[in-house]
Amino acid sequence: MQITFKVYRKDPEKDGKPGRSNYSVELDEEATVLDGLLKIRDEMDDTLAFRASCARGYCGECTMRVNYKACFACTAKVSAFTKKSPEILLDPLRNIPVIKDLVFDWDAFMWNKITAVKPWLEPDESSTNGENLLPDSTMADLRKVMSCYYCGLCDEGCTVLPVDFDFLGPAALTKAYRFVFDPRDKAGRERLKIAEKPKGIWDCVHCFEASEHCPRGIAPTERIISIRDKAFKVGITNEKVARHHTSFAASVKESGWLDEGRLALESEGLTNIKGLMKLLPTAARAMARGKAPIPYLHPKRPGAEQIKKIFEKGEREKK
Ligand code: SF4
């Protein structure tokens, strides 16, 4: 079949402006996107830059967007993307500094953040006699996390990173989980302190996109939630987060849905005048677009009484 690859191009040594190059390539039915890229580079244009290594879907090196969907080029069959049109668009992952063409800055995207969570075990040697073996049952959960490819697909799917690139992101926080929940590690509290800093666990909006994107079923969003739960349990939280959680729950309990205006005010703290002033520009922008909810004037949703009963049942069971 004849396929046209429309490939994102950017060359910092030329003008550095992004563009696209089109390549018409003859491929067989079983060909992958990586096969197409290798053919282009070998036979048509050796200036095209992309990354690839194992070609088996293990290493995550060839992660890119194919027709706007993030995947591994080496396992993405061309035929799956050309049912409607014989064209394939190739782009680097979103919101990441591009070095050249499809090669992006992995360090800025993921590795620097993984390094920040101290991705090594700090064994508590005082509790062992040289060996530090754990039963299989304890290791099963950690082993699942350790099967991470470091492909970055969870970070690509994350809905926080496009608005805040400094957020640690699901890949790095999943790495933090691996050590936070390892009973041999003695740096647990220090790790939780790192993970709970601004741009860490509390910035996750638990949209579950990271888990949806993970090809290994590691469930990065659930891992972040587990770290948060553990931080709460050992008394590591910050006041703003606690206020946010309390307000969120109170709003849903009272009206069956979220009062966003109230949430913004109560998260900052009703006596925190400086914090409340910071909200004014956002509120003004929302008002200009007709989207400013009036705090505390929040109509109840149908079924609100039922939701309230669920909250009350949960509160009774917790006691
Ligand atoms: S957690 Fe899943 S999606 Fe994220 S880097 Fe690891 S394998 Fe990839």
Short mmCIF file of C-alpha atoms and ligand atoms in Angstrom, two decimals:
data_model
loop_
_atom_site.label_atom_id
_atom_site.label_comp_id
_atom_site.label_asym_id
_atom_site.label_seq_id
_atom_site.Cartn_x
_atom_site.Cartn_y
_atom_site.Cartn_z
CA MET A 1 0.00 0.00 0.00
CA GLN A 2 1.09 3.55 -0.70
CA ILE A 3 1.12 5.74 2.40
CA THR A 4 1.88 9.43 2.76
CA PHE A 5 3.65 10.24 5.99
CA LYS A 6 3.28 13.88 7.02
CA VAL A 7 6.05 14.30 9.53
CA TYR A 8 6.61 17.14 12.01
CA ARG A 9 9.96 18.82 11.32
CA LYS A 10 11.97 21.25 13.37
CA ASP A 11 15.67 21.93 13.01
CA PRO A 12 17.30 24.26 15.55
CA GLU A 13 20.35 24.53 13.28
CA LYS A 14 18.23 26.02 10.52
CA ASP A 15 15.54 28.55 11.41
CA GLY A 16 14.09 26.38 14.22
CA LYS A 17 10.55 26.95 12.95
CA PRO A 18 8.25 23.93 12.98
CA GLY A 19 6.87 22.59 9.73
CA ARG A 20 6.00 19.31 8.02
CA SER A 21 7.63 17.11 5.37
CA ASN A 22 5.60 14.72 3.24
CA TYR A 23 6.95 11.32 2.17
CA SER A 24 5.15 8.82 -0.03
CA VAL A 25 6.19 5.30 0.96
CA GLU A 26 5.29 1.83 -0.32
CA LEU A 27 4.70 -0.54 2.63
CA ASP A 28 3.19 -3.99 3.10
CA GLU A 29 0.01 -4.63 5.12
CA GLU A 30 1.87 -5.70 8.26
CA ALA A 31 4.21 -2.70 8.34
CA THR A 32 4.50 -0.57 11.44
CA VAL A 33 4.94 3.19 11.64
CA LEU A 34 8.56 2.57 12.63
CA ASP A 35 9.07 0.50 9.45
CA GLY A 36 7.84 3.53 7.51
CA LEU A 37 10.17 5.90 9.35
CA LEU A 38 13.19 3.63 8.84
CA LYS A 39 12.40 3.40 5.13
CA ILE A 40 12.13 7.17 4.85
CA ARG A 41 15.43 7.68 6.66
CA ASP A 42 17.28 4.92 4.76
CA GLU A 43 15.95 5.63 1.26
CA MET A 44 14.60 9.16 1.11
CA ASP A 45 15.81 11.60 3.74
CA ASP A 46 18.66 10.89 6.13
CA THR A 47 18.16 14.22 7.89
CA LEU A 48 14.94 13.02 9.54
CA ALA A 49 15.48 12.58 13.29
CA PHE A 50 13.54 10.14 15.47
CA ARG A 51 14.30 7.73 18.30
CA ALA A 52 13.86 3.95 18.33
CA SER A 53 15.59 1.04 19.99
CA CYS A 54 14.07 -2.34 20.82
CA ALA A 55 11.42 -2.37 18.04
CA ARG A 56 9.40 -4.76 20.24
CA GLY A 57 7.25 -2.38 22.29
CA TYR A 58 9.40 -2.63 25.43
CA CYS A 59 11.73 0.33 25.64
CA GLY A 60 9.35 3.23 24.96
CA GLU A 61 12.02 5.08 22.94
CA CYS A 62 9.83 5.52 19.86
CA THR A 63 6.88 7.07 21.73
CA MET A 64 5.25 9.66 19.45
CA ARG A 65 1.83 10.78 18.28
CA VAL A 66 0.40 8.98 15.29
CA ASN A 67 -2.65 10.77 13.91
CA TYR A 68 -2.73 12.64 17.24
CA LYS A 69 -2.78 9.43 19.33
CA ALA A 70 0.24 8.79 21.54
CA CYS A 71 1.68 5.31 20.99
CA PHE A 72 4.84 3.33 20.21
CA ALA A 73 5.80 3.64 16.54
CA CYS A 74 7.24 0.11 16.62
CA THR A 75 3.94 -1.56 17.53
CA ALA A 76 1.57 0.82 15.74
CA LYS A 77 0.46 -0.91 12.55
CA VAL A 78 0.16 1.51 9.64
CA SER A 79 -3.03 -0.27 8.50
CA ALA A 80 -4.76 0.63 11.78
CA PHE A 81 -4.33 4.33 11.02
CA THR A 82 -5.15 4.37 7.30
CA LYS A 83 -8.65 2.93 7.17
CA LYS A 84 -10.20 6.26 6.15
CA SER A 85 -7.25 7.94 4.43
CA PRO A 86 -3.81 6.80 3.21
CA GLU A 87 -2.18 9.60 5.20
CA ILE A 88 -0.41 9.42 8.53
CA LEU A 89 0.48 12.44 10.63
CA LEU A 90 3.50 12.02 12.91
CA ASP A 91 4.21 14.43 15.75
CA PRO A 92 6.34 14.44 18.90
CA LEU A 93 4.51 14.17 22.24
CA ARG A 94 2.57 17.24 23.33
CA ASN A 95 3.91 20.16 25.38
CA ILE A 96 7.51 18.99 25.37
CA PRO A 97 10.60 20.86 24.20
CA VAL A 98 11.56 19.40 20.81
CA ILE A 99 15.26 18.92 20.07
CA LYS A 100 14.86 18.01 16.42
CA ASP A 101 11.91 16.65 14.41
CA LEU A 102 10.42 13.75 16.43
CA VAL A 103 13.21 13.79 19.03
CA PHE A 104 12.13 15.57 22.18
CA ASP A 105 13.84 16.39 25.45
CA TRP A 106 13.36 13.27 27.60
CA ASP A 107 15.38 14.81 30.44
CA ALA A 108 13.04 17.78 30.83
CA PHE A 109 9.99 15.63 30.16
CA MET A 110 10.64 12.75 32.54
CA TRP A 111 14.15 11.83 33.64
CA ASN A 112 14.88 14.97 35.69
CA LYS A 113 11.58 14.45 37.51
CA ILE A 114 12.29 10.79 38.17
CA THR A 115 15.71 11.76 39.56
CA ALA A 116 13.98 14.28 41.85
CA VAL A 117 12.05 11.53 43.68
CA LYS A 118 15.32 9.72 44.63
CA PRO A 119 14.70 6.54 42.64
CA TRP A 120 16.84 4.20 44.68
CA LEU A 121 16.30 2.04 47.73
CA GLU A 122 17.68 3.22 51.05
CA PRO A 123 17.74 -0.05 53.00
CA ASP A 124 17.31 -0.10 56.73
CA GLU A 125 20.35 -2.24 57.44
CA SER A 126 19.80 -2.26 61.19
CA SER A 127 16.79 -4.55 60.72
CA THR A 128 18.56 -7.14 58.56
CA ASN A 129 21.44 -9.54 58.83
CA GLY A 130 22.88 -8.72 55.42
CA GLU A 131 20.06 -10.02 53.27
CA ASN A 132 16.88 -8.14 52.70
CA LEU A 133 14.48 -10.61 51.16
CA LEU A 134 10.76 -10.00 50.97
CA PRO A 135 8.06 -12.60 50.45
CA ASP A 136 6.64 -12.86 46.95
CA SER A 137 3.24 -11.68 48.14
CA THR A 138 4.77 -8.38 49.30
CA MET A 139 6.75 -7.94 46.12
CA ALA A 140 3.86 -8.66 43.73
CA ASP A 141 2.47 -5.13 43.86
CA LEU A 142 5.91 -3.52 43.64
CA ARG A 143 6.87 -5.79 40.78
CA LYS A 144 3.90 -4.50 38.82
CA VAL A 145 5.17 -0.95 39.28
CA MET A 146 8.70 -2.07 38.43
CA SER A 147 7.45 -3.31 35.05
CA CYS A 148 7.20 0.36 33.97
CA TYR A 149 8.67 0.94 30.50
CA TYR A 150 9.38 4.65 31.18
CA CYS A 151 7.59 5.26 27.94
CA GLY A 152 6.07 8.53 29.18
CA LEU A 153 2.61 7.75 27.82
CA CYS A 154 1.07 8.49 31.23
CA ASP A 155 2.76 11.92 31.24
CA GLU A 156 1.55 12.49 27.70
CA GLY A 157 -2.02 11.77 28.76
CA CYS A 158 -1.77 13.84 31.98
CA THR A 159 -4.12 16.83 32.01
CA VAL A 160 -2.02 18.85 34.47
CA LEU A 161 1.29 18.86 32.57
CA PRO A 162 -0.11 20.88 29.62
CA VAL A 163 -0.89 23.72 32.05
CA ASP A 164 2.04 23.21 34.42
CA PHE A 165 5.10 21.55 32.93
CA ASP A 166 6.82 21.60 36.34
CA PHE A 167 4.30 19.11 37.79
CA LEU A 168 6.25 15.96 38.69
CA GLY A 169 3.83 13.93 36.61
CA PRO A 170 2.49 10.39 36.87
CA ALA A 171 5.64 8.59 35.67
CA ALA A 172 7.87 10.12 38.37
CA LEU A 173 5.22 9.77 41.07
CA THR A 174 4.74 6.13 40.12
CA LYS A 175 8.47 5.72 40.64
CA ALA A 176 8.10 7.38 44.04
CA TYR A 177 5.36 4.84 44.90
CA ARG A 178 7.77 1.99 44.17
CA PHE A 179 9.98 3.09 47.08
CA VAL A 180 7.39 4.65 49.40
CA PHE A 181 5.68 1.26 49.63
CA ASP A 182 8.83 -0.86 49.85
CA PRO A 183 9.00 -2.08 53.48
CA ARG A 184 12.80 -2.31 53.28
CA ASP A 185 13.17 1.41 52.64
CA LYS A 186 14.01 3.70 55.55
CA ALA A 187 13.53 6.99 53.70
CA GLY A 188 9.72 6.77 53.59
CA ARG A 189 8.96 10.04 55.36
CA GLU A 190 11.60 11.94 53.39
CA ARG A 191 10.15 10.54 50.17
CA LEU A 192 6.63 11.59 51.13
CA LYS A 193 7.97 15.07 51.88
CA ILE A 194 9.46 15.25 48.38
CA ALA A 195 6.28 13.96 46.75
CA GLU A 196 4.03 16.38 48.64
CA LYS A 197 5.94 19.56 47.73
CA PRO A 198 4.18 22.01 45.38
CA LYS A 199 3.99 20.43 41.88
CA GLY A 200 3.72 16.98 43.48
CA ILE A 201 0.93 14.65 44.60
CA TRP A 202 -1.54 17.37 45.58
CA ASP A 203 -1.44 18.87 42.08
CA CYS A 204 -2.83 15.68 40.53
CA VAL A 205 -6.48 16.24 39.55
CA HIS A 206 -7.17 12.47 39.45
CA CYS A 207 -8.71 12.57 35.99
CA PHE A 208 -7.42 8.99 35.49
CA GLU A 209 -6.05 9.83 32.03
CA ALA A 210 -2.61 8.57 33.11
CA SER A 211 -4.06 5.16 33.95
CA GLU A 212 -6.00 5.12 30.68
CA HIS A 213 -2.78 5.77 28.76
CA CYS A 214 -0.52 3.25 30.53
CA PRO A 215 0.17 0.25 28.25
CA ARG A 216 1.33 -1.86 31.23
CA GLY A 217 -1.79 -1.54 33.37
CA ILE A 218 0.28 0.00 36.19
CA ALA A 219 -2.51 2.46 37.06
CA PRO A 220 -0.33 5.54 37.79
CA THR A 221 -3.31 7.63 38.95
CA GLU A 222 -4.21 5.06 41.63
CA ARG A 223 -0.53 5.02 42.72
CA ILE A 224 -0.61 8.79 43.22
CA ILE A 225 -3.81 8.46 45.26
CA SER A 226 -2.15 5.78 47.41
CA ILE A 227 0.80 8.08 48.12
CA ARG A 228 -1.63 10.84 49.10
CA ASP A 229 -3.49 8.47 51.43
CA LYS A 230 -0.23 7.43 53.04
CA ALA A 231 0.86 11.06 53.42
CA PHE A 232 -2.46 11.86 55.11
CA LYS A 233 -2.10 8.85 57.42
CA VAL A 234 1.30 9.90 58.68
CA GLY A 235 0.20 13.52 59.07
CA ILE A 236 1.94 14.97 56.03
CA THR A 237 -0.34 17.39 54.27
CA ASN A 238 -0.62 21.09 53.78
CA GLU A 239 -3.39 23.28 55.09
CA LYS A 240 -4.56 24.45 51.69
CA VAL A 241 -5.00 20.87 50.51
CA ALA A 242 -6.90 19.96 53.68
CA ARG A 243 -9.19 23.00 53.22
CA HIS A 244 -9.70 22.05 49.56
CA HIS A 245 -10.73 18.48 50.45
CA THR A 246 -13.03 19.63 53.27
CA SER A 247 -14.75 22.24 51.09
CA PHE A 248 -15.11 19.84 48.15
CA ALA A 249 -16.77 17.19 50.31
CA ALA A 250 -19.01 19.71 52.13
CA SER A 251 -20.21 21.19 48.85
CA VAL A 252 -21.11 17.85 47.30
CA LYS A 253 -22.72 16.65 50.53
CA GLU A 254 -24.91 19.75 50.80
CA SER A 255 -26.01 20.25 47.20
CA GLY A 256 -25.12 17.05 45.33
CA TRP A 257 -22.51 18.79 43.18
CA LEU A 258 -19.51 21.06 43.37
CA ASP A 259 -19.84 24.75 44.20
CA GLU A 260 -16.71 25.91 42.35
CA GLY A 261 -16.86 29.48 43.65
CA ARG A 262 -17.07 28.28 47.24
CA LEU A 263 -14.28 25.78 46.64
CA ALA A 264 -11.93 28.51 45.37
CA LEU A 265 -12.65 30.77 48.36
CA GLU A 266 -12.49 28.09 51.05
CA SER A 267 -9.35 26.49 49.59
CA GLU A 268 -7.53 29.82 49.91
CA GLY A 269 -9.00 30.33 53.40
CA LEU A 270 -11.79 32.83 54.10
CA THR A 271 -9.52 34.92 56.34
CA ASN A 272 -6.58 34.87 53.93
CA ILE A 273 -7.13 38.27 52.32
CA LYS A 274 -3.89 38.12 50.30
CA GLY A 275 -4.81 34.69 48.89
CA LEU A 276 -8.35 35.80 48.10
CA MET A 277 -7.05 38.87 46.25
CA LYS A 278 -5.01 36.56 44.02
CA LEU A 279 -8.26 34.97 42.85
CA LEU A 280 -9.63 38.25 41.51
CA PRO A 281 -8.03 38.13 38.01
CA THR A 282 -9.31 34.56 37.48
CA ALA A 283 -12.75 35.55 38.74
CA ALA A 284 -12.78 38.58 36.41
CA ARG A 285 -11.84 36.41 33.42
CA ALA A 286 -14.54 33.88 34.32
CA MET A 287 -17.13 36.65 34.71
CA ALA A 288 -16.21 38.11 31.31
CA ARG A 289 -17.00 34.72 29.80
CA GLY A 290 -20.20 34.30 31.78
CA LYS A 291 -18.67 31.45 33.75
CA ALA A 292 -18.33 32.90 37.23
CA PRO A 293 -20.34 30.81 39.68
CA ILE A 294 -21.72 32.82 42.60
CA PRO A 295 -20.37 31.14 45.74
CA TYR A 296 -22.90 29.71 48.21
CA LEU A 297 -25.87 30.42 45.87
CA HIS A 298 -25.73 26.94 44.57
CA PRO A 299 -28.99 25.16 43.65
CA LYS A 300 -29.33 21.58 44.80
CA ARG A 301 -29.13 18.86 42.17
CA PRO A 302 -31.94 16.32 41.79
CA GLY A 303 -31.00 13.40 44.07
CA ALA A 304 -29.01 15.65 46.43
CA GLU A 305 -30.76 14.16 49.46
CA GLN A 306 -29.65 10.69 48.37
CA ILE A 307 -26.05 11.87 48.03
CA LYS A 308 -26.24 13.40 51.50
CA LYS A 309 -27.38 10.06 52.92
CA ILE A 310 -24.39 8.33 51.25
CA PHE A 311 -22.04 10.82 52.93
CA GLU A 312 -23.73 10.32 56.29
CA LYS A 313 -23.52 6.54 55.97
CA GLY A 314 -19.80 6.81 55.16
CA GLU A 315 -19.23 9.11 58.13
CA ARG A 316 -21.05 6.71 60.49
CA GLU A 317 -19.01 3.75 59.24
CA LYS A 318 -15.77 5.66 59.67
CA LYS A 319 -16.43 6.26 63.40
S1 SF4 B 1 3.58 4.07 34.30
FE1 SF4 B 1 2.87 3.10 32.36
S2 SF4 B 1 2.58 4.84 30.93
FE2 SF4 B 1 3.79 5.63 32.67
S3 SF4 B 1 5.91 5.46 31.98
FE3 SF4 B 1 5.44 3.54 33.10
S4 SF4 B 1 4.70 2.08 31.53
FE4 SF4 B 1 4.69 4.12 30.59
#
